[in-house]
Coordinates of C-alpha atoms and ligand atoms in Angstrom, one line a residue:
X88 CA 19.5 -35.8 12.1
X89 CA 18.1 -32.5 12.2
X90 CA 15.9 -31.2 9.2
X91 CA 16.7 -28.0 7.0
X92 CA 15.3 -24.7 6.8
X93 CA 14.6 -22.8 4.1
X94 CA 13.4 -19.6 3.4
X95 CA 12.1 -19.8 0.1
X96 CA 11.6 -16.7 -2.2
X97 CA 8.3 -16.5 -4.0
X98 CA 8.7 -13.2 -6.1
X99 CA 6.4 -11.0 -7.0
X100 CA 2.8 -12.5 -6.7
X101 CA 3.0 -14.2 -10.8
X102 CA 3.9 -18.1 -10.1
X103 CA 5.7 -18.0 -13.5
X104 CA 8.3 -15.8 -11.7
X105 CA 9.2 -18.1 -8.9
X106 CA 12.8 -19.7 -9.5
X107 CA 13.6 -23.4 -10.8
X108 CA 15.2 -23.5 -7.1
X109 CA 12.2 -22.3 -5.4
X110 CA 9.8 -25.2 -6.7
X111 CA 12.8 -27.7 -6.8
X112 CA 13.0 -26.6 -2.4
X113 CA 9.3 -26.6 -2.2
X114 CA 9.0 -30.1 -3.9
X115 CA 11.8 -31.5 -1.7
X116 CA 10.2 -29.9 1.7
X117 CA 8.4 -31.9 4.3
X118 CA 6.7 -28.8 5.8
X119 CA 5.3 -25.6 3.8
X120 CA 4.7 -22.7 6.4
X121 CA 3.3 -19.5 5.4
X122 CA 2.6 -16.6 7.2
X123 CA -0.9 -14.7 7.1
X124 CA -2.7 -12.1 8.5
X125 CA -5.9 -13.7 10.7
X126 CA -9.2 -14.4 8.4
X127 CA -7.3 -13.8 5.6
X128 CA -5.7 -16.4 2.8
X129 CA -1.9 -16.2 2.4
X130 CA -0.4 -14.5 -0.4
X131 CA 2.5 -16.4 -0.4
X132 CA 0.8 -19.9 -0.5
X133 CA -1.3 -18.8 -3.4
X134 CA 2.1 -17.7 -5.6
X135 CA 3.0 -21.5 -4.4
X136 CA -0.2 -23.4 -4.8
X137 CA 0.7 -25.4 -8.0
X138 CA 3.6 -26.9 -5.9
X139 CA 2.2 -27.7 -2.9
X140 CA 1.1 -31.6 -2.7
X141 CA -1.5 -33.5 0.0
X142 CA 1.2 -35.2 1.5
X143 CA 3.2 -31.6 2.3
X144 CA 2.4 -30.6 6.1
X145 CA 1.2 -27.3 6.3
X146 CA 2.0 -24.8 8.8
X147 CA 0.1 -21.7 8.3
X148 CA 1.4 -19.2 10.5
X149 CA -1.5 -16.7 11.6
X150 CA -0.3 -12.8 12.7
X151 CA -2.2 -12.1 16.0
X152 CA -2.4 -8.6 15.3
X153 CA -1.7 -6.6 12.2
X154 CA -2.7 -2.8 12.8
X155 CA -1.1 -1.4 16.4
X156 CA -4.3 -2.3 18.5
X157 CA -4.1 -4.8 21.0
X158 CA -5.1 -5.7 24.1
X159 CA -1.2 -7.9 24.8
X160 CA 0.3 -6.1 28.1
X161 CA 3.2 -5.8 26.3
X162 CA 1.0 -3.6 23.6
X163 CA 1.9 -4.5 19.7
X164 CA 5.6 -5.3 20.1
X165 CA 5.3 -8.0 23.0
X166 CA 2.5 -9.6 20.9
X167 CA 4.3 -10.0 17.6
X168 CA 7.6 -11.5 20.3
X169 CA 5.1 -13.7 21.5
X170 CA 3.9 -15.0 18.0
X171 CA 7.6 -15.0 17.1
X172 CA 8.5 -17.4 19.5
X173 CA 5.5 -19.8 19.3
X174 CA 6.2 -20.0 15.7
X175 CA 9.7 -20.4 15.6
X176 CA 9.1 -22.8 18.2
X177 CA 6.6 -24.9 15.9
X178 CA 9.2 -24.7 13.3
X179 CA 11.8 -26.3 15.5
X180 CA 9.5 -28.7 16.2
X181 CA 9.4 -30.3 12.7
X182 CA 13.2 -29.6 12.0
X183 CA 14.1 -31.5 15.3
X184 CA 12.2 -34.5 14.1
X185 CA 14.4 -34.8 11.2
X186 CA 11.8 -32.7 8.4
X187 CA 13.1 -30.4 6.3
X188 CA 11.1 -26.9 6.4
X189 CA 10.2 -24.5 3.6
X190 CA 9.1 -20.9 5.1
X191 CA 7.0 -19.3 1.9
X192 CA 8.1 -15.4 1.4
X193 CA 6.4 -13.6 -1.1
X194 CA 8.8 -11.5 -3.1
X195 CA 12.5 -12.0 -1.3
X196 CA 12.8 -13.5 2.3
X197 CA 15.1 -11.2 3.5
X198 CA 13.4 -7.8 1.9
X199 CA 11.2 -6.6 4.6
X200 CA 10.2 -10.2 4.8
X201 CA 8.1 -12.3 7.9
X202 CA 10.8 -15.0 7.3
X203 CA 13.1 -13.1 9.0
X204 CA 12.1 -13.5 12.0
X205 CA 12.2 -16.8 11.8
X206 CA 15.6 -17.2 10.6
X207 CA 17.0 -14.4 13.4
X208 CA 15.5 -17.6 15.8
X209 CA 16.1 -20.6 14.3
X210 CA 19.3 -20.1 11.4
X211 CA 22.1 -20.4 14.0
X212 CA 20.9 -23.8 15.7
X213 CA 19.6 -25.4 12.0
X214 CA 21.4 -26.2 8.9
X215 CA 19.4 -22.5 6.8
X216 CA 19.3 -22.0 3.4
X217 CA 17.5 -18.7 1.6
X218 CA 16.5 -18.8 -2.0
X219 CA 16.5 -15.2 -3.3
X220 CA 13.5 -13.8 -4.5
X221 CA 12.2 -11.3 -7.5
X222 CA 11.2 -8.0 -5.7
X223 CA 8.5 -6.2 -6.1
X224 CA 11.0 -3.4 -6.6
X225 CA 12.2 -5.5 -9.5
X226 CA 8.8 -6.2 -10.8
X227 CA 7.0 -2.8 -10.6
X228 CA 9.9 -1.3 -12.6
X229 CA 9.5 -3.8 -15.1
X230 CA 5.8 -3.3 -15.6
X231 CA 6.4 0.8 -15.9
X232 CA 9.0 -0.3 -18.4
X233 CA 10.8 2.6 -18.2
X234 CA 15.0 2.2 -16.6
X235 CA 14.7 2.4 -12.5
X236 CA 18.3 3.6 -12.1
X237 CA 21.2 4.3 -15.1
X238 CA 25.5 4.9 -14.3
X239 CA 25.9 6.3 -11.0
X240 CA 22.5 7.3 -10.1
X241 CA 21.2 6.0 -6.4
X242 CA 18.0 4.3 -5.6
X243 CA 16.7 4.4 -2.8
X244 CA 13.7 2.1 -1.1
X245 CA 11.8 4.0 1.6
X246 CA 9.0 2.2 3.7
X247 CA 5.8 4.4 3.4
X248 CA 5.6 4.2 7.3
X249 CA 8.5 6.8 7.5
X250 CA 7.3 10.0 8.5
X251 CA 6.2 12.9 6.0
X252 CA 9.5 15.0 6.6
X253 CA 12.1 11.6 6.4
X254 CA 10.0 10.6 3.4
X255 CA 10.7 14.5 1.4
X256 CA 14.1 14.9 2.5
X257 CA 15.3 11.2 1.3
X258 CA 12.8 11.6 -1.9
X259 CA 14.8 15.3 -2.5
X260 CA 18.4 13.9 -2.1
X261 CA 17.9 11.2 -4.0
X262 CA 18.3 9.8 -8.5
X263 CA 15.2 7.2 -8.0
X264 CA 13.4 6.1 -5.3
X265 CA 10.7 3.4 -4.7
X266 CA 8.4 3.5 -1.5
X267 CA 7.0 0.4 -0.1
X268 CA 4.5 -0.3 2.0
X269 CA 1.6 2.0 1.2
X270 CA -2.0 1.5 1.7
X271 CA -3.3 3.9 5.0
X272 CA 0.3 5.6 4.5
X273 CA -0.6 6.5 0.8
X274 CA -1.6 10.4 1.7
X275 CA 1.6 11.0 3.6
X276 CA 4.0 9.6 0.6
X277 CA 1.8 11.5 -2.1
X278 CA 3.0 14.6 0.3
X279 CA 6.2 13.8 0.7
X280 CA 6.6 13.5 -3.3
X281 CA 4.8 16.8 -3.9
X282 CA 7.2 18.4 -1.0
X283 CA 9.8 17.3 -2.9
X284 CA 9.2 18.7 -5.8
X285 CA 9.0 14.9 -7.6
X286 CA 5.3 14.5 -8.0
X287 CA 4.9 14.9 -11.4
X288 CA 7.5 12.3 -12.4
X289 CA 6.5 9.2 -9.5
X290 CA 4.2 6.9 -10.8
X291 CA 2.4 3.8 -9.1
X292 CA 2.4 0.2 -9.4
X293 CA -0.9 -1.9 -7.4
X294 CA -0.2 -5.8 -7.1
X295 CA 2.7 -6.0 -9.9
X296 CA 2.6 -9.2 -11.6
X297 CA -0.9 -10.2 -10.0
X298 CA -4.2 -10.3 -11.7
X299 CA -5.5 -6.9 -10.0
X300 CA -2.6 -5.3 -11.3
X301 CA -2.4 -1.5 -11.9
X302 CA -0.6 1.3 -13.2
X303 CA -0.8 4.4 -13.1
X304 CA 0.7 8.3 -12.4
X305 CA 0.9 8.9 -8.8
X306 CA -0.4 12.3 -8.8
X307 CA -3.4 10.6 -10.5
X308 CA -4.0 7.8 -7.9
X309 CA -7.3 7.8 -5.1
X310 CA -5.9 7.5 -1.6
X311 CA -8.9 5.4 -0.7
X312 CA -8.4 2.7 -3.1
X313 CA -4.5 1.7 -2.5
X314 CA -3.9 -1.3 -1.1
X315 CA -0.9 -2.9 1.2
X316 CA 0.7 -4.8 -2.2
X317 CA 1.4 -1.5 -4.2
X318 CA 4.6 0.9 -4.2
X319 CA 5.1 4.2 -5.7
X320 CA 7.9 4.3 -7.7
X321 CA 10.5 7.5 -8.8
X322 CA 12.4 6.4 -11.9
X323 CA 15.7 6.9 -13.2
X324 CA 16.0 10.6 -14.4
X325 CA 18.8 10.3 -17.2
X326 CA 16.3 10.8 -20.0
X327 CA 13.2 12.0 -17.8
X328 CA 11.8 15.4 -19.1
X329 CA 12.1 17.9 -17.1
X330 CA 8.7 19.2 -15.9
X331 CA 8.5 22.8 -17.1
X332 CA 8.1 25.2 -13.9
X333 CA 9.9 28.6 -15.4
X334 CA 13.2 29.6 -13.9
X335 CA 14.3 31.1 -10.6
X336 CA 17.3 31.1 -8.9
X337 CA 18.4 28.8 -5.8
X338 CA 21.8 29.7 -3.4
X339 CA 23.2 26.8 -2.3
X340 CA 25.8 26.2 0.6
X341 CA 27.7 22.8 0.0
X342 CA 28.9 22.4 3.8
X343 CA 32.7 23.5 4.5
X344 CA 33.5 19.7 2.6
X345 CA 32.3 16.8 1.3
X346 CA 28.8 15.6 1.0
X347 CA 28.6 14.4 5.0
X348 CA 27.8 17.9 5.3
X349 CA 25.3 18.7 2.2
X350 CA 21.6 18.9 3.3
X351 CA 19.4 17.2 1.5
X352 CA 17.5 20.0 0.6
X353 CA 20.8 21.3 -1.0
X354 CA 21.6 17.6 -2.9
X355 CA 18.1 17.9 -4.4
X356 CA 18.4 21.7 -5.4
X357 CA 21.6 20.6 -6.9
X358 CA 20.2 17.4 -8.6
X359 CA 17.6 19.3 -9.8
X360 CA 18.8 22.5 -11.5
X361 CA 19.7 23.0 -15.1
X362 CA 22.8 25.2 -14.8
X363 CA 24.8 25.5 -11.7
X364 CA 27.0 28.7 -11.4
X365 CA 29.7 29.3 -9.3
X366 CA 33.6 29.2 -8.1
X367 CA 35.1 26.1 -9.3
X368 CA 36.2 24.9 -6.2
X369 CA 32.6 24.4 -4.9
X370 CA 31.8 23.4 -8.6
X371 CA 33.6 20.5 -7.7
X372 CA 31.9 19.4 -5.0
X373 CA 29.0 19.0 -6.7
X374 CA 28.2 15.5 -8.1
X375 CA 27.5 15.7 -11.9
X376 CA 24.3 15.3 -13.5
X377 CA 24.0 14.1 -16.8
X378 CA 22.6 17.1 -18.7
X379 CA 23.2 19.6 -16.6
X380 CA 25.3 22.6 -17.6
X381 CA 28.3 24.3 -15.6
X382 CA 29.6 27.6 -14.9
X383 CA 32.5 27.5 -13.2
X384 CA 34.4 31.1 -13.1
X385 CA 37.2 32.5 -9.9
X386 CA 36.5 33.5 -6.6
X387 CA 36.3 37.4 -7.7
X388 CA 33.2 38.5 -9.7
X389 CA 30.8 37.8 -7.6
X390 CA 28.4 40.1 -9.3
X391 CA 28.9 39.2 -12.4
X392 CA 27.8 35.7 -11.5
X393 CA 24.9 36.7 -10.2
X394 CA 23.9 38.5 -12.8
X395 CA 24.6 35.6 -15.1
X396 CA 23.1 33.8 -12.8
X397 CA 19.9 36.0 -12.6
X398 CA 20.1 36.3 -16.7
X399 CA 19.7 32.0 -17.4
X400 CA 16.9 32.0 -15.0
X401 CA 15.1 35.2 -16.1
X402 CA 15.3 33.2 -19.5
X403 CA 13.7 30.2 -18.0
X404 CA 16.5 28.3 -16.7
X405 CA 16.5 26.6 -13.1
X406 CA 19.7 27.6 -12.1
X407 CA 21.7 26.8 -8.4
X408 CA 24.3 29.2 -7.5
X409 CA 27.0 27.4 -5.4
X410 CA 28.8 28.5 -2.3
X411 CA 30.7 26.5 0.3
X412 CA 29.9 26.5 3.7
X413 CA 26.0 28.4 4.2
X414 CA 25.8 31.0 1.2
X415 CA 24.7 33.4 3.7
X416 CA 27.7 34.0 5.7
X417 CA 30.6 35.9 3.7
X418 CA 29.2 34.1 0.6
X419 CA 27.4 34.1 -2.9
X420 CA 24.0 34.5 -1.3
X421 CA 24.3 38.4 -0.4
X422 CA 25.3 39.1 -4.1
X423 CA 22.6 36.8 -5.7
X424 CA 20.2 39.5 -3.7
X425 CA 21.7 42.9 -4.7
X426 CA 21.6 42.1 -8.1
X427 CA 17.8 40.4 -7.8
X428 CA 17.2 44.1 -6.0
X429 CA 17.2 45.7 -9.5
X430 CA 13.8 46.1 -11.4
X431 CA 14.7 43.9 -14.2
X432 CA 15.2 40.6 -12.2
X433 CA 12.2 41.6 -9.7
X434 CA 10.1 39.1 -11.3
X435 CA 13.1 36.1 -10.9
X436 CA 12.6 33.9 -7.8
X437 CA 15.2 33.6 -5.7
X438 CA 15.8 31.1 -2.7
X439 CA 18.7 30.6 -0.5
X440 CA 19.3 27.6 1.4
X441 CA 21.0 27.2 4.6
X442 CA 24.2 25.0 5.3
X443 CA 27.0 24.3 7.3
X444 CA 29.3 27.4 7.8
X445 CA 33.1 26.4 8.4
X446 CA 32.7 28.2 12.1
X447 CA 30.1 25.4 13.2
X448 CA 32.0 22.6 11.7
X449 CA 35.4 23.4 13.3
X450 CA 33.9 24.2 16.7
X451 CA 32.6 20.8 16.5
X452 CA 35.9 19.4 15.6
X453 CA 37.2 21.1 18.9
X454 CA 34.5 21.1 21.2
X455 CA 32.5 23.3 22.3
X456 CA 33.7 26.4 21.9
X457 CA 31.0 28.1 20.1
X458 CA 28.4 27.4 22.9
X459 CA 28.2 30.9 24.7
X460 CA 27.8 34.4 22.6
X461 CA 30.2 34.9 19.4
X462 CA 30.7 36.9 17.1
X463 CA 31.5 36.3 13.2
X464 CA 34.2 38.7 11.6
X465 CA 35.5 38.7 8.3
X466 CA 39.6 39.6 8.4
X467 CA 39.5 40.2 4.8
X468 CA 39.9 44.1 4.4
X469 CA 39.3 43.4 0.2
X470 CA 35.8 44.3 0.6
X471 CA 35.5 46.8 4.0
X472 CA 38.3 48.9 5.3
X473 CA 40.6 47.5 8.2
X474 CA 39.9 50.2 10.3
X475 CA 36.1 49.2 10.3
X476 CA 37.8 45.5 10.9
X477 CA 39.9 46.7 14.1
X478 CA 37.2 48.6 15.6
X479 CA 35.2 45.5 15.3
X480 CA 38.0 43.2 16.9
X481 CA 38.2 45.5 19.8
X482 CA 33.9 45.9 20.1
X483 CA 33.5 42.3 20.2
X484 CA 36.8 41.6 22.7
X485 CA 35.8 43.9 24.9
X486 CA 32.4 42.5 25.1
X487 CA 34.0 39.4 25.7
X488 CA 32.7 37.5 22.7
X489 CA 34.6 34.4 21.4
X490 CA 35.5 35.0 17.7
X491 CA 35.1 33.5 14.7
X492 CA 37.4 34.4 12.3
X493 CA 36.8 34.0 8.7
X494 CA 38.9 35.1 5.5
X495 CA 42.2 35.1 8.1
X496 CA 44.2 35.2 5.2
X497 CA 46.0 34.2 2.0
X498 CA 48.8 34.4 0.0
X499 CA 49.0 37.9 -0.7
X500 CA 47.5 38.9 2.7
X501 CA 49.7 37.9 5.4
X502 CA 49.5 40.4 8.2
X503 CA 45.8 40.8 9.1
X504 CA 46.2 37.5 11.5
X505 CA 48.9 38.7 13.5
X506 CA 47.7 42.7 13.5
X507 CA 44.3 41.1 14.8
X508 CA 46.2 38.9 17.5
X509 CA 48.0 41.9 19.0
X510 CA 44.6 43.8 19.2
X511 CA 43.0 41.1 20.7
X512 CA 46.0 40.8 23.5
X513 CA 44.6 44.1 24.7
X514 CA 41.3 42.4 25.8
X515 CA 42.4 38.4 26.4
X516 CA 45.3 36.3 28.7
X517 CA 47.7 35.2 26.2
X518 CA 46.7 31.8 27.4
X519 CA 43.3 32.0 25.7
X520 CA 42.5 29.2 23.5
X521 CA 43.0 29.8 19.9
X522 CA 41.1 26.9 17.8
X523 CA 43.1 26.7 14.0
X524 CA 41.3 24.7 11.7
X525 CA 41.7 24.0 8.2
X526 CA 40.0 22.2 5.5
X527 CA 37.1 20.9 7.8
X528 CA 35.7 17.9 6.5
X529 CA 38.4 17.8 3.7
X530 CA 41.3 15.9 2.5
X531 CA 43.7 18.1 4.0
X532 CA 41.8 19.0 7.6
X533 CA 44.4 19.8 10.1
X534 CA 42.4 21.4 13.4
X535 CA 44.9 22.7 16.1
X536 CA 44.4 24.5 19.3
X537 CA 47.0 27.1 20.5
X538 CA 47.3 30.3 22.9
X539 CA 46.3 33.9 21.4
X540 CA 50.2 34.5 22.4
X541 CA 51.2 32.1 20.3
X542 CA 49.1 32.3 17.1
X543 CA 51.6 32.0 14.4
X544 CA 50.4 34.2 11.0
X545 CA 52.0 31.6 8.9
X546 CA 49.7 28.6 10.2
X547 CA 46.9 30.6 8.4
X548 CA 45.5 30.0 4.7
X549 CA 42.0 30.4 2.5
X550 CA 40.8 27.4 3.4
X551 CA 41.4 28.4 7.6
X552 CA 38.9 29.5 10.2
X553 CA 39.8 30.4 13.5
X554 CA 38.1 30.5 16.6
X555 CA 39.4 32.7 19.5
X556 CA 37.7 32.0 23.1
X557 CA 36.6 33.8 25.9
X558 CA 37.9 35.3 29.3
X559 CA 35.8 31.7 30.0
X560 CA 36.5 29.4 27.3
X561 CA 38.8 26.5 28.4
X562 CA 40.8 24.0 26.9
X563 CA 41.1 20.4 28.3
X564 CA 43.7 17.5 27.8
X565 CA 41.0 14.2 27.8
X566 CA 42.5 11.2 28.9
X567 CA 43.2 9.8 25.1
X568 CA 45.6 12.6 25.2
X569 CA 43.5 15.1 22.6
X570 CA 42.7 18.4 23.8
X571 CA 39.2 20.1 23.4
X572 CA 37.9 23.0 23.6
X573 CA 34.6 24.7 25.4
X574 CA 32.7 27.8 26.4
X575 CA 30.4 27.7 29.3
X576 CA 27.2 28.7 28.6
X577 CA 26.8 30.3 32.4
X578 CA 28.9 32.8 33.9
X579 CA 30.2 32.4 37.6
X580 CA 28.0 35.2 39.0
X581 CA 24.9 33.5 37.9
Ligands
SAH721 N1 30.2 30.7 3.1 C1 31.4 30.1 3.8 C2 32.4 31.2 4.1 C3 33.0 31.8 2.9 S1 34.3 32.9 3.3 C4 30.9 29.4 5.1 O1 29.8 29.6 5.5 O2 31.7 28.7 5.6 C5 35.7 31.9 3.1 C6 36.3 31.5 4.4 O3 35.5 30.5 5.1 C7 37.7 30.9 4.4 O4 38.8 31.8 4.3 C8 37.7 30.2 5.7 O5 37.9 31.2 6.8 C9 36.3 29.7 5.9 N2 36.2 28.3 5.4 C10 35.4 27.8 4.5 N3 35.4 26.4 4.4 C11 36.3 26.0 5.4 C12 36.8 24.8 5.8 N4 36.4 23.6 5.2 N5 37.7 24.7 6.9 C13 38.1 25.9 7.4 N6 37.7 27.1 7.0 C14 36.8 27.2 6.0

């Protein structure tokens, strides 16, 4: 009978943190391998040493290559396949002639563990076991002493080999993070925490739970003295105090829906502020931080939200003023501006931060149809005259421009669709595909694409954007039967 792998969990580095199952596996196994880097002892067989015995056969399993350099003509990957197999192969060996195997992994086995790659080769011809392991996730947290992540915050475990930019953007959208694998990566993560405005709260954990131990800030930490077996580590933020950085103001665009479509920059600004200001319906959107005040008021006064707005942070607040879609496009951002414009508020910061505007998300939905020259118009004559509005419609139609439409209309403006329509019909073929979308990204999206002869006023509400194509735009039934929409992006004389 065949023997029985195992890949055996070793925690942390302390042996007094290994599990009852772990030794009772170990004691039972016929074969201890471990892996290791070349000249160098094995971490994992020193958490085990205690346990092993003379008459366990030992199967150290030595890396070829550890940084990217080799001289394999398959470079670093086709070396590490080759190791692979020869040790998976030595493995099978042994479990072939009936001895049951224990593969060492330091922390868990299946946590950025070498055991994997062993059990991707060997677990679906062998009888495979794992024993779970204490992390080093687990185990730095428990040395800082302080709660990793509380209710509904998320954690999230980054490998410091990421690049800067991936590392700051997860760090920013994220409760709590910890980032493995530093050492040479070390300056890069420090940048990606200072990029992310997290610095000052990440500390740093060396060899947790082994004799070198340390601990310390991460702002405070030499770049030349980190090792492999250290991770820096962004606790939970529920009770963390704030650093103080005065106030300023941030506009925020929450996507047309749902947080598919929030940046990450955005999340983060949102995480981050103290107050968040805005109409309740984007108020909504926005997750809840414990702490964190709200300011939810209609869709009217937008200057009197700014100025709130303005007010908190000229009083030392960090405060995020909420619009759907990109707060730059018909939105909170312009407003937030004006008001800075005054003398008093000169000295408040301000930042506005892109995000998805409701034209880009339903041309998506439909196509293409956004992929030649457009231009955006507002059909809402609350704010500019509809005569400026018309004479727009007919500028950009006869410059054959496809049209976004926002604002189309509401309850208590019904006609400016079909005025619009029959203006347009001076410049387009009734035939002209009309893209009708509604609530993109939300519970109630419905996206439908008509002709310009037959756009109904009534399939119109707040929450709709149309997009009205060119001479050139087309519309295609695909063979699953749904219809698309697209633009060429080159004219026929060209
Ligand atoms: N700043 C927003 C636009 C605000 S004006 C943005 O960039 O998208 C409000 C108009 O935006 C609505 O009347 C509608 O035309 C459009 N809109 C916003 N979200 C939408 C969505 N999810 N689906 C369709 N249209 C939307």
């Amino acid at each position: 009978m065949n023997g029985k792998l195992y890949g055996v969990g070793l925690g942390p580095g302390d042996p007094s943190l290994m599990t009852v199952r772990a030794v009772e596996v170990i004691a039972e196994a016929d074969v201890v391998a471990y892996h290791s880097a070349r000249h160098k002892r094995s971490i994992a067989r020193s958490i085990a040493e205690r346990h092993l015995r003379a008459d366990h056969i030992e199967e150290p399993l030595v890396y070829p290559v550890t940084t990217e350099t080799t001289d394999h003509p398959g470079g670093y990957r086709g070396a590490m396949e080759d190791f692979y197999a020869e040790a998976s192969a030595r493995l099978a060996a042994h479990l072939d002639a009936g001895r049951t195997v224990a593969v060492l992994a330091e922390g868990d086995p299946l946590f950025y563990g070498s055991y994997m790659h062993m059990h991707k080769r060997l677990a679906d011809r062998y009888d495979t076991e794992v024993i779970p392991g204490v992390t080093s996730v687990s185990a730095a947290a428990a040395r800082l002493g302080a709660p990793l992540v509380e209710g509904e915050e998320v954690l999230t475990i980054l490998p410091g080999t990421l690049p800067e930019e991936e590392l700051a953007a997860r760090l920013a959208s994220t409760d709590a993070a910890v980032v493995m694998k530093l050492g040479r990566t070390f300056p890069k993560v420090r940048g990606a925490f200072e990029r992310s405005g997290k610095l000052s709260r990440a500390r740093y954990v060396e060899r947790a739970s082994m004799s070198q131990e340390r601990v310390a800030d991460l702002a405070d930490v030499d770049a030349a003295s980190v090792p492999y077996f250290s991770v820096a580590v962004l606790p939970s933020q529920v009770d963390a105090e704030r650093p103080v950085r005065g106030g300023e103001v941030t506009v925020v665009g929450t996507g047309p829906a749902g947080p598919l479509w929030l940046t990450p920059e955005s999340r983060g600004a949102l995480a981050d502020a103290d107050d968040v200001v805005g109409y309740t319906t984007y108020l909504d959107r926005v997750p809840v931080r414990p702490g964190q005040r709200r300011h939810g008021s209609d869709n009217r006064v937008e200057s009197e939200r700014a100025e709130y707005a303005l007010e908190l942070a000229r009083r030392g607040r960090r405060v995020a003023v909420v619009s759907g879609g990109d707060p730059g496009v018909f939105a909170m951002a312009t407003a937030v501006l004006e008001v800075a414009s005054q003398p008093e508020y000169h000295g408040v910061p301000v930042r506005v931060l892109p995000g998805v505007t409701a034209a880009n998300a339903a041309a998506a939905k439909a196509g293409a149809p956004l992929g030649h020259d457009y231009a955006t118009i507002s059909l809402s004559d609350r704010l500019k005259p509809w005569e400026v509005i018309e004479e727009r419609l007919r500028a950009a139609a006869s410059a054959d421009l496809v049209l976004a439409l926002y604002n189309p209309g509401s309850r208590s403006r019904t006609w400016q669709v079909g005025k619009a329509r029959d203006v347009l019909l001076e410049y387009r073929a009734p035939h002209t595909p009309v893209v009708v979308a509604r609530d993109v990204g939300g519970p109630g999206e419905r996206v439908s694409i008509v002709r310009l002869g037959e756009l109904d006023p009534a399939v119109v509400d707040m929450r709709t954007v149309l997009l009205v194509g060119s001479s050139l735009t087309v519309a295609v039934r695909r063979g699953d039967g749904e219809e698309i929409v697209w633009t060429p992006r080159r004219y026929p004389e060209v």
